[in-house]
Amino acid sequence: KGPLLGLDPGSKAIGVAGCDANRLIATALEAITRGKKLAPALDRIFALYDQRASVGIVLGLPRNMDGSEGPRAQSARSLAANIIGRRDVPIALWDERLSSAGVERALLAADTSRARRDEVIDKLAAAWILQGAIDRLHAPR
């Protein structure tokens, strides 16, 4: 038991979400801008990880629709390796196919402006990914 951090790795930003200690509800936290260097983003991820007393990370793995992995999945795996290289924390890779598309549809249905969608999509996609993972943890086996 314990809170988890969810990450949606993007080329421009890393969406971050967190859940409660009972792993019932994922909440969007923020989008961390990715610069030329990854270190500042990792610093912020671990600051959030520690503030929330997290016990693990769920990292979105962007697979292709046929299940294969392309450059975006390789980038996510590289991010996982960099996180573990910085600190040995449990990381679960979660198939995130259509997470951004699902969030985008929900925002469009809510008549959200393009500027607002661009502002929140990364962190909401992270919450979508984390919620899927924690729902799976609670599913009957």
JSON list of C-alpha atoms in Angstrom, two decimals:
[
{"chain": "A", "resi": 1, "resn": "LYS", "atom": "CA", "xyz": [0.00, 0.00, 0.00]},
{"chain": "A", "resi": 2, "resn": "GLY", "atom": "CA", "xyz": [0.93, 3.59, -0.47]},
{"chain": "A", "resi": 3, "resn": "PRO", "atom": "CA", "xyz": [0.59, 6.41, -2.97]},
{"chain": "A", "resi": 4, "resn": "LEU", "atom": "CA", "xyz": [1.83, 6.04, -6.52]},
{"chain": "A", "resi": 5, "resn": "LEU", "atom": "CA", "xyz": [2.99, 8.64, -9.00]},
{"chain": "A", "resi": 6, "resn": "GLY", "atom": "CA", "xyz": [1.81, 8.37, -12.61]},
{"chain": "A", "resi": 7, "resn": "LEU", "atom": "CA", "xyz": [3.87, 9.74, -15.49]},
{"chain": "A", "resi": 8, "resn": "ASP", "atom": "CA", "xyz": [2.86, 10.45, -19.08]},
{"chain": "A", "resi": 9, "resn": "PRO", "atom": "CA", "xyz": [6.13, 10.93, -20.97]},
{"chain": "A", "resi": 10, "resn": "GLY", "atom": "CA", "xyz": [5.84, 13.35, -23.87]},
{"chain": "A", "resi": 11, "resn": "SER", "atom": "CA", "xyz": [8.39, 14.98, -26.10]},
{"chain": "A", "resi": 12, "resn": "LYS", "atom": "CA", "xyz": [7.70, 18.47, -24.69]},
{"chain": "A", "resi": 13, "resn": "ALA", "atom": "CA", "xyz": [6.39, 17.71, -21.20]},
{"chain": "A", "resi": 14, "resn": "ILE", "atom": "CA", "xyz": [6.02, 14.92, -18.66]},
{"chain": "A", "resi": 15, "resn": "GLY", "atom": "CA", "xyz": [2.52, 14.79, -17.22]},
{"chain": "A", "resi": 16, "resn": "VAL", "atom": "CA", "xyz": [2.41, 13.89, -13.53]},
{"chain": "A", "resi": 17, "resn": "ALA", "atom": "CA", "xyz": [-0.47, 12.50, -11.47]},
{"chain": "A", "resi": 18, "resn": "GLY", "atom": "CA", "xyz": [-0.71, 11.07, -7.99]},
{"chain": "A", "resi": 19, "resn": "CYS", "atom": "CA", "xyz": [-3.09, 8.84, -6.11]},
{"chain": "A", "resi": 20, "resn": "ASP", "atom": "CA", "xyz": [-4.09, 8.41, -2.48]},
{"chain": "A", "resi": 21, "resn": "ALA", "atom": "CA", "xyz": [-2.50, 5.83, -0.18]},
{"chain": "A", "resi": 22, "resn": "ASN", "atom": "CA", "xyz": [-5.41, 3.43, -0.75]},
{"chain": "A", "resi": 23, "resn": "ARG", "atom": "CA", "xyz": [-4.92, 3.74, -4.51]},
{"chain": "A", "resi": 24, "resn": "LEU", "atom": "CA", "xyz": [-8.50, 4.62, -5.29]},
{"chain": "A", "resi": 25, "resn": "ILE", "atom": "CA", "xyz": [-8.40, 7.96, -7.11]},
{"chain": "A", "resi": 26, "resn": "ALA", "atom": "CA", "xyz": [-5.77, 9.41, -9.43]},
{"chain": "A", "resi": 27, "resn": "THR", "atom": "CA", "xyz": [-5.42, 13.19, -9.49]},
{"chain": "A", "resi": 28, "resn": "ALA", "atom": "CA", "xyz": [-3.65, 15.27, -12.13]},
{"chain": "A", "resi": 29, "resn": "LEU", "atom": "CA", "xyz": [-0.81, 17.24, -10.54]},
{"chain": "A", "resi": 30, "resn": "GLU", "atom": "CA", "xyz": [1.26, 19.09, -13.13]},
{"chain": "A", "resi": 31, "resn": "ALA", "atom": "CA", "xyz": [3.10, 18.98, -16.43]},
{"chain": "A", "resi": 32, "resn": "ILE", "atom": "CA", "xyz": [6.87, 19.25, -16.17]},
{"chain": "A", "resi": 33, "resn": "THR", "atom": "CA", "xyz": [8.47, 20.91, -19.17]},
{"chain": "A", "resi": 34, "resn": "ARG", "atom": "CA", "xyz": [11.23, 18.84, -20.75]},
{"chain": "A", "resi": 35, "resn": "GLY", "atom": "CA", "xyz": [14.25, 20.93, -21.61]},
{"chain": "A", "resi": 36, "resn": "LYS", "atom": "CA", "xyz": [17.44, 19.96, -23.35]},
{"chain": "A", "resi": 37, "resn": "LYS", "atom": "CA", "xyz": [18.63, 18.34, -20.12]},
{"chain": "A", "resi": 38, "resn": "LEU", "atom": "CA", "xyz": [16.55, 15.77, -18.25]},
{"chain": "A", "resi": 39, "resn": "ALA", "atom": "CA", "xyz": [18.04, 16.48, -14.79]},
{"chain": "A", "resi": 40, "resn": "PRO", "atom": "CA", "xyz": [15.70, 19.38, -13.86]},
{"chain": "A", "resi": 41, "resn": "ALA", "atom": "CA", "xyz": [12.64, 17.29, -14.81]},
{"chain": "A", "resi": 42, "resn": "LEU", "atom": "CA", "xyz": [13.93, 14.37, -12.74]},
{"chain": "A", "resi": 43, "resn": "ASP", "atom": "CA", "xyz": [14.55, 16.73, -9.83]},
{"chain": "A", "resi": 44, "resn": "ARG", "atom": "CA", "xyz": [10.91, 17.86, -9.97]},
{"chain": "A", "resi": 45, "resn": "ILE", "atom": "CA", "xyz": [9.59, 14.30, -10.35]},
{"chain": "A", "resi": 46, "resn": "PHE", "atom": "CA", "xyz": [11.48, 13.20, -7.24]},
{"chain": "A", "resi": 47, "resn": "ALA", "atom": "CA", "xyz": [10.41, 16.30, -5.32]},
{"chain": "A", "resi": 48, "resn": "LEU", "atom": "CA", "xyz": [6.77, 15.35, -6.00]},
{"chain": "A", "resi": 49, "resn": "TYR", "atom": "CA", "xyz": [7.54, 11.69, -5.27]},
{"chain": "A", "resi": 50, "resn": "ASP", "atom": "CA", "xyz": [8.96, 12.58, -1.86]},
{"chain": "A", "resi": 51, "resn": "GLN", "atom": "CA", "xyz": [6.31, 15.21, -1.00]},
{"chain": "A", "resi": 52, "resn": "ARG", "atom": "CA", "xyz": [3.58, 12.66, -1.60]},
{"chain": "A", "resi": 53, "resn": "ALA", "atom": "CA", "xyz": [5.48, 9.83, 0.17]},
{"chain": "A", "resi": 54, "resn": "SER", "atom": "CA", "xyz": [5.09, 7.76, -2.98]},
{"chain": "A", "resi": 55, "resn": "VAL", "atom": "CA", "xyz": [6.10, 4.10, -3.04]},
{"chain": "A", "resi": 56, "resn": "GLY", "atom": "CA", "xyz": [6.32, 3.59, -6.80]},
{"chain": "A", "resi": 57, "resn": "ILE", "atom": "CA", "xyz": [5.83, 5.01, -10.28]},
{"chain": "A", "resi": 58, "resn": "VAL", "atom": "CA", "xyz": [3.46, 4.01, -13.06]},
{"chain": "A", "resi": 59, "resn": "LEU", "atom": "CA", "xyz": [5.02, 5.12, -16.34]},
{"chain": "A", "resi": 60, "resn": "GLY", "atom": "CA", "xyz": [2.95, 5.27, -19.51]},
{"chain": "A", "resi": 61, "resn": "LEU", "atom": "CA", "xyz": [4.39, 3.14, -22.31]},
{"chain": "A", "resi": 62, "resn": "PRO", "atom": "CA", "xyz": [3.14, 4.45, -25.66]},
{"chain": "A", "resi": 63, "resn": "ARG", "atom": "CA", "xyz": [2.70, 1.37, -27.82]},
{"chain": "A", "resi": 64, "resn": "ASN", "atom": "CA", "xyz": [1.49, 1.39, -31.42]},
{"chain": "A", "resi": 65, "resn": "MET", "atom": "CA", "xyz": [-2.06, 0.23, -32.06]},
{"chain": "A", "resi": 66, "resn": "ASP", "atom": "CA", "xyz": [-0.75, -3.19, -33.19]},
{"chain": "A", "resi": 67, "resn": "GLY", "atom": "CA", "xyz": [1.06, -3.58, -29.86]},
{"chain": "A", "resi": 68, "resn": "SER", "atom": "CA", "xyz": [4.53, -3.00, -31.27]},
{"chain": "A", "resi": 69, "resn": "GLU", "atom": "CA", "xyz": [6.90, -0.43, -29.84]},
{"chain": "A", "resi": 70, "resn": "GLY", "atom": "CA", "xyz": [8.30, 2.51, -31.75]},
{"chain": "A", "resi": 71, "resn": "PRO", "atom": "CA", "xyz": [10.53, 5.48, -30.94]},
{"chain": "A", "resi": 72, "resn": "ARG", "atom": "CA", "xyz": [8.11, 6.91, -28.35]},
{"chain": "A", "resi": 73, "resn": "ALA", "atom": "CA", "xyz": [8.15, 3.62, -26.40]},
{"chain": "A", "resi": 74, "resn": "GLN", "atom": "CA", "xyz": [11.95, 3.56, -26.57]},
{"chain": "A", "resi": 75, "resn": "SER", "atom": "CA", "xyz": [11.96, 7.11, -25.20]},
{"chain": "A", "resi": 76, "resn": "ALA", "atom": "CA", "xyz": [9.68, 6.04, -22.32]},
{"chain": "A", "resi": 77, "resn": "ARG", "atom": "CA", "xyz": [11.94, 3.08, -21.53]},
{"chain": "A", "resi": 78, "resn": "SER", "atom": "CA", "xyz": [14.91, 5.46, -21.57]},
{"chain": "A", "resi": 79, "resn": "LEU", "atom": "CA", "xyz": [13.09, 7.73, -19.11]},
{"chain": "A", "resi": 80, "resn": "ALA", "atom": "CA", "xyz": [12.48, 4.71, -16.85]},
{"chain": "A", "resi": 81, "resn": "ALA", "atom": "CA", "xyz": [16.18, 3.84, -17.00]},
{"chain": "A", "resi": 82, "resn": "ASN", "atom": "CA", "xyz": [17.12, 7.44, -16.13]},
{"chain": "A", "resi": 83, "resn": "ILE", "atom": "CA", "xyz": [14.71, 7.45, -13.18]},
{"chain": "A", "resi": 84, "resn": "ILE", "atom": "CA", "xyz": [16.13, 4.17, -11.85]},
{"chain": "A", "resi": 85, "resn": "GLY", "atom": "CA", "xyz": [19.65, 5.45, -12.50]},
{"chain": "A", "resi": 86, "resn": "ARG", "atom": "CA", "xyz": [18.92, 8.42, -10.27]},
{"chain": "A", "resi": 87, "resn": "ARG", "atom": "CA", "xyz": [17.12, 6.43, -7.55]},
{"chain": "A", "resi": 88, "resn": "ASP", "atom": "CA", "xyz": [16.12, 2.79, -7.35]},
{"chain": "A", "resi": 89, "resn": "VAL", "atom": "CA", "xyz": [12.32, 3.06, -7.17]},
{"chain": "A", "resi": 90, "resn": "PRO", "atom": "CA", "xyz": [9.71, 0.53, -8.33]},
{"chain": "A", "resi": 91, "resn": "ILE", "atom": "CA", "xyz": [8.45, 1.39, -11.83]},
{"chain": "A", "resi": 92, "resn": "ALA", "atom": "CA", "xyz": [5.57, -0.29, -13.64]},
{"chain": "A", "resi": 93, "resn": "LEU", "atom": "CA", "xyz": [5.22, 0.31, -17.37]},
{"chain": "A", "resi": 94, "resn": "TRP", "atom": "CA", "xyz": [1.56, 0.73, -18.31]},
{"chain": "A", "resi": 95, "resn": "ASP", "atom": "CA", "xyz": [0.21, 0.48, -21.85]},
{"chain": "A", "resi": 96, "resn": "GLU", "atom": "CA", "xyz": [-1.04, 3.98, -22.51]},
{"chain": "A", "resi": 97, "resn": "ARG", "atom": "CA", "xyz": [-2.51, 3.56, -25.99]},
{"chain": "A", "resi": 98, "resn": "LEU", "atom": "CA", "xyz": [-5.17, 6.19, -26.58]},
{"chain": "A", "resi": 99, "resn": "SER", "atom": "CA", "xyz": [-4.75, 7.90, -23.19]},
{"chain": "A", "resi": 100, "resn": "SER", "atom": "CA", "xyz": [-4.13, 11.34, -24.73]},
{"chain": "A", "resi": 101, "resn": "ALA", "atom": "CA", "xyz": [-6.85, 10.74, -27.31]},
{"chain": "A", "resi": 102, "resn": "GLY", "atom": "CA", "xyz": [-9.33, 9.78, -24.57]},
{"chain": "A", "resi": 103, "resn": "VAL", "atom": "CA", "xyz": [-8.49, 12.86, -22.54]},
{"chain": "A", "resi": 104, "resn": "GLU", "atom": "CA", "xyz": [-8.70, 15.06, -25.65]},
{"chain": "A", "resi": 105, "resn": "ARG", "atom": "CA", "xyz": [-12.20, 13.67, -26.43]},
{"chain": "A", "resi": 106, "resn": "ALA", "atom": "CA", "xyz": [-13.34, 14.37, -22.88]},
{"chain": "A", "resi": 107, "resn": "LEU", "atom": "CA", "xyz": [-11.99, 17.92, -23.03]},
{"chain": "A", "resi": 108, "resn": "LEU", "atom": "CA", "xyz": [-13.66, 18.52, -26.40]},
{"chain": "A", "resi": 109, "resn": "ALA", "atom": "CA", "xyz": [-16.94, 17.18, -25.03]},
{"chain": "A", "resi": 110, "resn": "ALA", "atom": "CA", "xyz": [-16.59, 19.68, -22.17]},
{"chain": "A", "resi": 111, "resn": "ASP", "atom": "CA", "xyz": [-16.11, 22.44, -24.77]},
{"chain": "A", "resi": 112, "resn": "THR", "atom": "CA", "xyz": [-12.64, 23.27, -23.46]},
{"chain": "A", "resi": 113, "resn": "SER", "atom": "CA", "xyz": [-10.69, 25.86, -25.45]},
{"chain": "A", "resi": 114, "resn": "ARG", "atom": "CA", "xyz": [-7.63, 24.76, -27.43]},
{"chain": "A", "resi": 115, "resn": "ALA", "atom": "CA", "xyz": [-5.35, 26.83, -25.17]},
{"chain": "A", "resi": 116, "resn": "ARG", "atom": "CA", "xyz": [-6.77, 25.21, -22.04]},
{"chain": "A", "resi": 117, "resn": "ARG", "atom": "CA", "xyz": [-6.54, 21.72, -23.60]},
{"chain": "A", "resi": 118, "resn": "ASP", "atom": "CA", "xyz": [-2.86, 22.30, -24.41]},
{"chain": "A", "resi": 119, "resn": "GLU", "atom": "CA", "xyz": [-2.32, 23.46, -20.83]},
{"chain": "A", "resi": 120, "resn": "VAL", "atom": "CA", "xyz": [-3.85, 20.42, -19.09]},
{"chain": "A", "resi": 121, "resn": "ILE", "atom": "CA", "xyz": [-3.67, 17.45, -21.47]},
{"chain": "A", "resi": 122, "resn": "ASP", "atom": "CA", "xyz": [-0.33, 16.06, -20.26]},
{"chain": "A", "resi": 123, "resn": "LYS", "atom": "CA", "xyz": [-1.24, 15.97, -16.58]},
{"chain": "A", "resi": 124, "resn": "LEU", "atom": "CA", "xyz": [-4.74, 14.64, -17.31]},
{"chain": "A", "resi": 125, "resn": "ALA", "atom": "CA", "xyz": [-3.25, 11.89, -19.50]},
{"chain": "A", "resi": 126, "resn": "ALA", "atom": "CA", "xyz": [-0.99, 10.98, -16.55]},
{"chain": "A", "resi": 127, "resn": "ALA", "atom": "CA", "xyz": [-4.08, 10.73, -14.33]},
{"chain": "A", "resi": 128, "resn": "TRP", "atom": "CA", "xyz": [-5.81, 8.56, -16.99]},
{"chain": "A", "resi": 129, "resn": "ILE", "atom": "CA", "xyz": [-2.78, 6.22, -17.06]},
{"chain": "A", "resi": 130, "resn": "LEU", "atom": "CA", "xyz": [-2.51, 6.03, -13.26]},
{"chain": "A", "resi": 131, "resn": "GLN", "atom": "CA", "xyz": [-6.26, 5.49, -12.82]},
{"chain": "A", "resi": 132, "resn": "GLY", "atom": "CA", "xyz": [-6.16, 2.59, -15.29]},
{"chain": "A", "resi": 133, "resn": "ALA", "atom": "CA", "xyz": [-3.32, 0.99, -13.37]},
{"chain": "A", "resi": 134, "resn": "ILE", "atom": "CA", "xyz": [-4.89, 1.38, -9.93]},
{"chain": "A", "resi": 135, "resn": "ASP", "atom": "CA", "xyz": [-8.25, 0.14, -11.24]},
{"chain": "A", "resi": 136, "resn": "ARG", "atom": "CA", "xyz": [-6.43, -2.96, -12.48]},
{"chain": "A", "resi": 137, "resn": "LEU", "atom": "CA", "xyz": [-4.85, -3.44, -9.05]},
{"chain": "A", "resi": 138, "resn": "HIS", "atom": "CA", "xyz": [-8.32, -3.49, -7.48]},
{"chain": "A", "resi": 139, "resn": "ALA", "atom": "CA", "xyz": [-9.89, -5.76, -10.15]},
{"chain": "A", "resi": 140, "resn": "PRO", "atom": "CA", "xyz": [-10.88, -9.26, -9.05]},
{"chain": "A", "resi": 141, "resn": "ARG", "atom": "CA", "xyz": [-8.34, -11.83, -10.16]}
]
